PDB file of C-alpha atoms in Angstrom:
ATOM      1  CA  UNK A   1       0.000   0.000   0.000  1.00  0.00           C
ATOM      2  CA  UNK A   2       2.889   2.987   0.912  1.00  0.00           C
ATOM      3  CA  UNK A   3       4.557   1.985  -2.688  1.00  0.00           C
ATOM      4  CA  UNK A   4       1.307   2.172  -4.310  1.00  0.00           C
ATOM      5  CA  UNK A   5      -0.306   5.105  -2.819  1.00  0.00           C
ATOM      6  CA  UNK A   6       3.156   7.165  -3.231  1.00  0.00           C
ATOM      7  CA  UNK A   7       3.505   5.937  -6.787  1.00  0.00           C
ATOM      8  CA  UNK A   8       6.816   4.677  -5.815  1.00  0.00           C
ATOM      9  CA  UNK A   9       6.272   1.111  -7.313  1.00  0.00           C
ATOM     10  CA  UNK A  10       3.369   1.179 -10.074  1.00  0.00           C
ATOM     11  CA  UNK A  11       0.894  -2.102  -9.830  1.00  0.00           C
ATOM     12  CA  UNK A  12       0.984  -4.168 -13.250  1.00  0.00           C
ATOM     13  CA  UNK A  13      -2.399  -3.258 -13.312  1.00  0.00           C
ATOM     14  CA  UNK A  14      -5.084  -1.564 -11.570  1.00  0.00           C
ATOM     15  CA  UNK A  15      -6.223  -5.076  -9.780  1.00  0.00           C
ATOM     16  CA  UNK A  16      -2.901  -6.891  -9.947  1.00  0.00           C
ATOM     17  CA  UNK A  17       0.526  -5.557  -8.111  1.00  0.00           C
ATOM     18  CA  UNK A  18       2.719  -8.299  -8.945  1.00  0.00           C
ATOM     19  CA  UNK A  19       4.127  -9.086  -5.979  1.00  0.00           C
ATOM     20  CA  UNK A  20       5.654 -12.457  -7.063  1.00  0.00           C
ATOM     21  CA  UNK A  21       7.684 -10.837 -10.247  1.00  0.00           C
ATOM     22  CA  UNK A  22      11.305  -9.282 -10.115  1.00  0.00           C
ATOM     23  CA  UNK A  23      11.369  -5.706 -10.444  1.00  0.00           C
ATOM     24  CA  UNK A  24      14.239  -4.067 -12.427  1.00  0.00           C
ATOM     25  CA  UNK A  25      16.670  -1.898 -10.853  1.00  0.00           C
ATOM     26  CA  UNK A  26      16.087   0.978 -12.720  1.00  0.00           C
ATOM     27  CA  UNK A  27      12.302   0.561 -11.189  1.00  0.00           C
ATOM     28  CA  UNK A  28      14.036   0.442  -8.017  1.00  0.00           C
ATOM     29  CA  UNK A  29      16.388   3.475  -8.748  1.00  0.00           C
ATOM     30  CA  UNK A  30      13.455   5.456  -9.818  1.00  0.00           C
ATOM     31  CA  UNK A  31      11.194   4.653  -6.631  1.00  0.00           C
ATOM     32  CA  UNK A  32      14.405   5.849  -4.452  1.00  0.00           C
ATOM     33  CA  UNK A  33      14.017   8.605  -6.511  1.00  0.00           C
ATOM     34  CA  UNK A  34      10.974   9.462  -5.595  1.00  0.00           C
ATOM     35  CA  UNK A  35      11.348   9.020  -2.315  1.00  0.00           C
ATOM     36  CA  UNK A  36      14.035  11.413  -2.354  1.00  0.00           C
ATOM     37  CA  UNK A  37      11.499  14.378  -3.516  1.00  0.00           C
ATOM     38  CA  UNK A  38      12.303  14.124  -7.299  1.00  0.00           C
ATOM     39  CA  UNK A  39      14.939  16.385  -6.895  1.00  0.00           C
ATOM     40  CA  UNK A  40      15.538  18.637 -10.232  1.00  0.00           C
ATOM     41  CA  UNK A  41      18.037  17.590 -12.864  1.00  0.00           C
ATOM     42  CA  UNK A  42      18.189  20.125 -15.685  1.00  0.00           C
ATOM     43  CA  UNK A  43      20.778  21.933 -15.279  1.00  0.00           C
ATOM     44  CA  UNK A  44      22.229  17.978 -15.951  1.00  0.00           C
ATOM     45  CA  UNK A  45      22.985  17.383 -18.928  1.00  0.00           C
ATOM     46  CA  UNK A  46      22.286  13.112 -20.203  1.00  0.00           C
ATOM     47  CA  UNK A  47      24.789  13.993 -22.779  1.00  0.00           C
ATOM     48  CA  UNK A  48      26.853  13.524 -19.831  1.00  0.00           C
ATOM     49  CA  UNK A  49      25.840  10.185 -19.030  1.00  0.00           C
ATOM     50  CA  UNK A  50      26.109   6.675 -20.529  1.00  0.00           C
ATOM     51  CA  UNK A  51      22.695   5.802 -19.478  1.00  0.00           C
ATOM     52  CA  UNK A  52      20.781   7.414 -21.904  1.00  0.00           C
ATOM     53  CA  UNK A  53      20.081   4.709 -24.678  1.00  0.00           C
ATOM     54  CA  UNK A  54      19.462   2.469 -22.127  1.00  0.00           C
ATOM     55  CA  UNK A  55      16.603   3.655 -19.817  1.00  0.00           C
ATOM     56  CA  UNK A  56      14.806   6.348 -21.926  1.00  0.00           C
ATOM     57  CA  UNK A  57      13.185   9.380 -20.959  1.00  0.00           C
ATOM     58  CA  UNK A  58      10.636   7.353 -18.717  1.00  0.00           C
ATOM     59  CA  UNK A  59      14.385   6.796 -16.269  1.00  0.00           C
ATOM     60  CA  UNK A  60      16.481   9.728 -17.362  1.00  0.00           C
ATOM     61  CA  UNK A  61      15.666  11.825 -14.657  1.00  0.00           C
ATOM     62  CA  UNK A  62      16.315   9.158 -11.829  1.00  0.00           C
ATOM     63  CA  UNK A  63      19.255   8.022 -13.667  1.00  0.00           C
ATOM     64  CA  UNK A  64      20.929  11.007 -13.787  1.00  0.00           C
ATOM     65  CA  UNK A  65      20.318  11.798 -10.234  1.00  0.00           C
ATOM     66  CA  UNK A  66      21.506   8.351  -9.372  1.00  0.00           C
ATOM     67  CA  UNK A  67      25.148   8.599 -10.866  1.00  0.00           C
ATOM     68  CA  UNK A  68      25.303  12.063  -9.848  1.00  0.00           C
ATOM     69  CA  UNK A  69      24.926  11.169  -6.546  1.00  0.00           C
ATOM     70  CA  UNK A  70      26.741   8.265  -6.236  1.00  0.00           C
ATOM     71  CA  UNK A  71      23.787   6.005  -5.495  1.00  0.00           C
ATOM     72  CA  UNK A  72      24.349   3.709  -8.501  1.00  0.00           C
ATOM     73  CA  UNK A  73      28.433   2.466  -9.329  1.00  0.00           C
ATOM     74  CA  UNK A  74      27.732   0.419 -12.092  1.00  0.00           C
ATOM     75  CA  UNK A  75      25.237   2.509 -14.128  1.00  0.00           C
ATOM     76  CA  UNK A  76      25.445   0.102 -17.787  1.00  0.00           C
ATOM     77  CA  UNK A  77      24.357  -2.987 -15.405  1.00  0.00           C
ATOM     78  CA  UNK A  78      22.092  -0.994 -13.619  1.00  0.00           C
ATOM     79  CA  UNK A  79      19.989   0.995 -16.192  1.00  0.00           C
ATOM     80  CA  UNK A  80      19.709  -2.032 -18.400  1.00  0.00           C
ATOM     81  CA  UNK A  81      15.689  -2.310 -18.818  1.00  0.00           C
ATOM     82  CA  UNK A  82      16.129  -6.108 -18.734  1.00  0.00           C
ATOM     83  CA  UNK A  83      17.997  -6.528 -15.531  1.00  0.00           C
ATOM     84  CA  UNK A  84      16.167  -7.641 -12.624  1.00  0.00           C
ATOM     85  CA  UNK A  85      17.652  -6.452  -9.223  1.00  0.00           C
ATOM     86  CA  UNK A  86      18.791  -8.928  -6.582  1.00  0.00           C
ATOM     87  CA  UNK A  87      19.086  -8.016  -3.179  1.00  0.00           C
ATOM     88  CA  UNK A  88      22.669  -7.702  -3.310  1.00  0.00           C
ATOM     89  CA  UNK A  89      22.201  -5.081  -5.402  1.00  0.00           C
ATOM     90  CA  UNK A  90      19.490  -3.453  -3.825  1.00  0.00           C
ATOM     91  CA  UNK A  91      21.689  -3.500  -0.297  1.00  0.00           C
ATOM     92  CA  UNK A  92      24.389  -1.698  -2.305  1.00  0.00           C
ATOM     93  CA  UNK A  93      22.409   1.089  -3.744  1.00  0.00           C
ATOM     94  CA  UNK A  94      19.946   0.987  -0.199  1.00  0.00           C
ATOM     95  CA  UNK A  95      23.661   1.874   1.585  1.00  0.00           C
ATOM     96  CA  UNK A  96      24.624   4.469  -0.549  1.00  0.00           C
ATOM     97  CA  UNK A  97      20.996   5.994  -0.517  1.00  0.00           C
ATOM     98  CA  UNK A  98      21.010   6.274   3.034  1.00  0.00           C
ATOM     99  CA  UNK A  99      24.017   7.476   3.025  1.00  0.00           C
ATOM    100  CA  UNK A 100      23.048  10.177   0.746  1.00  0.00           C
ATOM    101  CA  UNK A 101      19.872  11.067   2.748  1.00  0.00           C
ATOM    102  CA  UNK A 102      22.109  11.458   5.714  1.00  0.00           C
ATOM    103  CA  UNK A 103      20.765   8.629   7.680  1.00  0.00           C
ATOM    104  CA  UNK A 104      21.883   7.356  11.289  1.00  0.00           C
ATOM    105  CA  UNK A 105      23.506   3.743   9.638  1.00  0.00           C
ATOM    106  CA  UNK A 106      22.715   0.858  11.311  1.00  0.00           C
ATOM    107  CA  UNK A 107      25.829  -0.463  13.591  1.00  0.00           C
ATOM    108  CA  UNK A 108      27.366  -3.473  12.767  1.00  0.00           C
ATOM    109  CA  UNK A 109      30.271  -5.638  14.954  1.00  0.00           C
ATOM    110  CA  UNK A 110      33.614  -4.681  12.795  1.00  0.00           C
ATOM    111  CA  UNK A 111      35.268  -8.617  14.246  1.00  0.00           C
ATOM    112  CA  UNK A 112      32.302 -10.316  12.849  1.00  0.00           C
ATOM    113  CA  UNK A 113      31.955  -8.349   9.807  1.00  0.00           C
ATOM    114  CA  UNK A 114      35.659  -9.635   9.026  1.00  0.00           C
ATOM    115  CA  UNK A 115      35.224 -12.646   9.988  1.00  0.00           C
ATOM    116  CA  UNK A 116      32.285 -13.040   7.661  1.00  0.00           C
ATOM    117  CA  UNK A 117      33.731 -11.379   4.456  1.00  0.00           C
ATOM    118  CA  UNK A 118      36.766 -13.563   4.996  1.00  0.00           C
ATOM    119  CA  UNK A 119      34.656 -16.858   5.209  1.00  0.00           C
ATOM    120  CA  UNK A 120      32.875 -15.608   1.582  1.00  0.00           C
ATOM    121  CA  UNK A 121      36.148 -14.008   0.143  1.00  0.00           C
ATOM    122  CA  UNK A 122      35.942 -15.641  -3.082  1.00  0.00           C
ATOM    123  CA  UNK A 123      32.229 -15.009  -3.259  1.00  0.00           C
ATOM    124  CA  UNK A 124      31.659 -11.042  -2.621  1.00  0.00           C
ATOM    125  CA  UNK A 125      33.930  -8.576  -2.388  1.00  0.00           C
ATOM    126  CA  UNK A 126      34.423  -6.422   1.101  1.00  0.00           C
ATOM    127  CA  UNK A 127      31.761  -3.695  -0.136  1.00  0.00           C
ATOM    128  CA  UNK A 128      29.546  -6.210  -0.768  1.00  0.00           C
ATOM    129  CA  UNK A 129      29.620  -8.100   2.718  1.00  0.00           C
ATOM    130  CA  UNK A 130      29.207  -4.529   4.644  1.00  0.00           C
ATOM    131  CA  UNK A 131      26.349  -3.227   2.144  1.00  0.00           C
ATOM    132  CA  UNK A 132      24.252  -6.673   3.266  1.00  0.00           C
ATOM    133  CA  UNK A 133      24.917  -6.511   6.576  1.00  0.00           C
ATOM    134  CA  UNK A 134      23.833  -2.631   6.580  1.00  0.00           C
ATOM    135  CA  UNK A 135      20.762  -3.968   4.655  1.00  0.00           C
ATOM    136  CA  UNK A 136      20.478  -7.019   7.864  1.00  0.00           C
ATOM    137  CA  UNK A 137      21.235  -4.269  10.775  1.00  0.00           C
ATOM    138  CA  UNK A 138      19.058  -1.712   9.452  1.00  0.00           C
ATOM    139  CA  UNK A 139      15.518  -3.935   9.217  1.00  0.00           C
ATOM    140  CA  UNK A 140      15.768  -3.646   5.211  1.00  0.00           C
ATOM    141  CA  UNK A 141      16.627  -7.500   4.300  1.00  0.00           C
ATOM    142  CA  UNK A 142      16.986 -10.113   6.361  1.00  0.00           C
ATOM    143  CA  UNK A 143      17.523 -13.108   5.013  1.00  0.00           C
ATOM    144  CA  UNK A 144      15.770 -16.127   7.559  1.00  0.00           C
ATOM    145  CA  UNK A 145      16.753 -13.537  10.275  1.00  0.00           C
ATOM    146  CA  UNK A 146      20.907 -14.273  10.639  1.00  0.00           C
ATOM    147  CA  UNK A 147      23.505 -12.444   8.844  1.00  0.00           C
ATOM    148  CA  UNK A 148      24.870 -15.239   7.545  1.00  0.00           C
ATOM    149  CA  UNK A 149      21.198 -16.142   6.150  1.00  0.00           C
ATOM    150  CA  UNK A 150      21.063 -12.221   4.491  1.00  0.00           C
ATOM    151  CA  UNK A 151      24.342 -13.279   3.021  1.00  0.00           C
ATOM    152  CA  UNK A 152      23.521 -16.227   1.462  1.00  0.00           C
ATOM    153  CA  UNK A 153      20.124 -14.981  -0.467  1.00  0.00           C
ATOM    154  CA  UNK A 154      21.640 -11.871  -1.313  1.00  0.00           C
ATOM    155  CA  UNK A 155      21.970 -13.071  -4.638  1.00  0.00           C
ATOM    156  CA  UNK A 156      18.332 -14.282  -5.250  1.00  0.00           C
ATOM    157  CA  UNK A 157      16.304 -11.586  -7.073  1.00  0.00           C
ATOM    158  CA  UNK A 158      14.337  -9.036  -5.418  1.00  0.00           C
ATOM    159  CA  UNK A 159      10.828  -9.309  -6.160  1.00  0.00           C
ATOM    160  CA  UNK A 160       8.221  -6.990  -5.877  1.00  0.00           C
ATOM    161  CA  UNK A 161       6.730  -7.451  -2.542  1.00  0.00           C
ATOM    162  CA  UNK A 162      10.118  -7.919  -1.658  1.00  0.00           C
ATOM    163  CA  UNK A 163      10.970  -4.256  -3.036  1.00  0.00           C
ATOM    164  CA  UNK A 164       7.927  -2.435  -1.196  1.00  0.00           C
ATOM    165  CA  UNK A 165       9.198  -3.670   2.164  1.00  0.00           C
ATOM    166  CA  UNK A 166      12.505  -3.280   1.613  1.00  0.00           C
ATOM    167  CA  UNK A 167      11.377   0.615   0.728  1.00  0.00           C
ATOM    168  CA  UNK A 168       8.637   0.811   3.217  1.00  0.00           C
ATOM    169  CA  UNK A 169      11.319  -0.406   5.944  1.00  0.00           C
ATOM    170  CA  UNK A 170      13.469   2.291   5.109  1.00  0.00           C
ATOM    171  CA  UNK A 171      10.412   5.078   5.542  1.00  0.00           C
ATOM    172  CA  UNK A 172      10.422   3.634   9.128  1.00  0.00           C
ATOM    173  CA  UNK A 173      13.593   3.513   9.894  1.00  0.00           C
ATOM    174  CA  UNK A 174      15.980   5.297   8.389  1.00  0.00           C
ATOM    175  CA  UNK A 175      13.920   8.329   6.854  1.00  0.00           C
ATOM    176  CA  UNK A 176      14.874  11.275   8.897  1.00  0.00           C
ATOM    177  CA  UNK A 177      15.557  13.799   6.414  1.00  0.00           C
TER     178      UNK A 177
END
């Protein structure tokens, strides 16, 4: 309902969310978007920006804010309109939102995070270890409720029900700005 009524997540149709289907990233880029007031981007130019071809004039705007802001790192993989986002993903982009927004981030236990990235070294790299535990500290993923758990589906695809909680989480507890 708080993705829908904010138009932050747009229902396949008027009777049928989707809630079982992947949503793309750049869906999920825009809805951050969104959530971040819409913020104005002309005086950016998408000359300046890869992304263009890729998302259209339906994403520009978001897209452009994204890379700008340093929300999205890998914008050709991101802006793609067939790629579905995982939750890895979405943890990576959900850290550098908040980060953006100027949220209080969630603590996490630096032994254990070590500990854990070392145990998955030749699965994720360091960034991607801290981004889902911020994700499993802050209330926005949590895997069957243990880090290691968060870890280990990070990689599944983030469906749509999946994205509205992950977003409507973040309204709760992280939206202070």
């Amino acid at each position: 309902k708080y993705v829908c009524d904010n138009g932050y997540i747009v229902p396949k149709r008027e009777d049928y969310f989707g809630f079982d289907l992947p949503l793309k990233t750049q869906e999920f880029i825009r809805a951050l978007y969104m959530m971040a007031g819409s913020p104005d981007v002309s005086s950016l130019s998408p000359e300046g920006f890869d992304v263009q071809i890729l998302v259209g004039d339906e994403y520009l705007p978001s897209a452009m804010w994204a890379l700008k802001n340093g929300i999205v790192e890998k914008p050709a993989e991101a802006f793609n309109g067939n790629v579905v986002i995982d939750r890895l993903t979405a943890s990576m982009i959900m850290e550098n939102y908040a980060e953006y927004r100027g949220a209080d981030m969630p603590e996490t236990d630096d032994k254990f995070f070590l500990g854990m990235w070392k145990g998955h070294v030749r699965e994720f790299t360091e960034d991607e270890v801290h981004a889902v535990l911020f994700a499993f500290y802050g209330q926005l993923l949590r895997g069957d409720g243990t880090p290691d758990s968060a870890l280990d589906m990070s990689r599944r695809v983030l469906s749509r029900m999946d994205s509205a909680e992950l977003l409507y989480h973040y309204e709760l507890y992280f939206n202070k700005k």
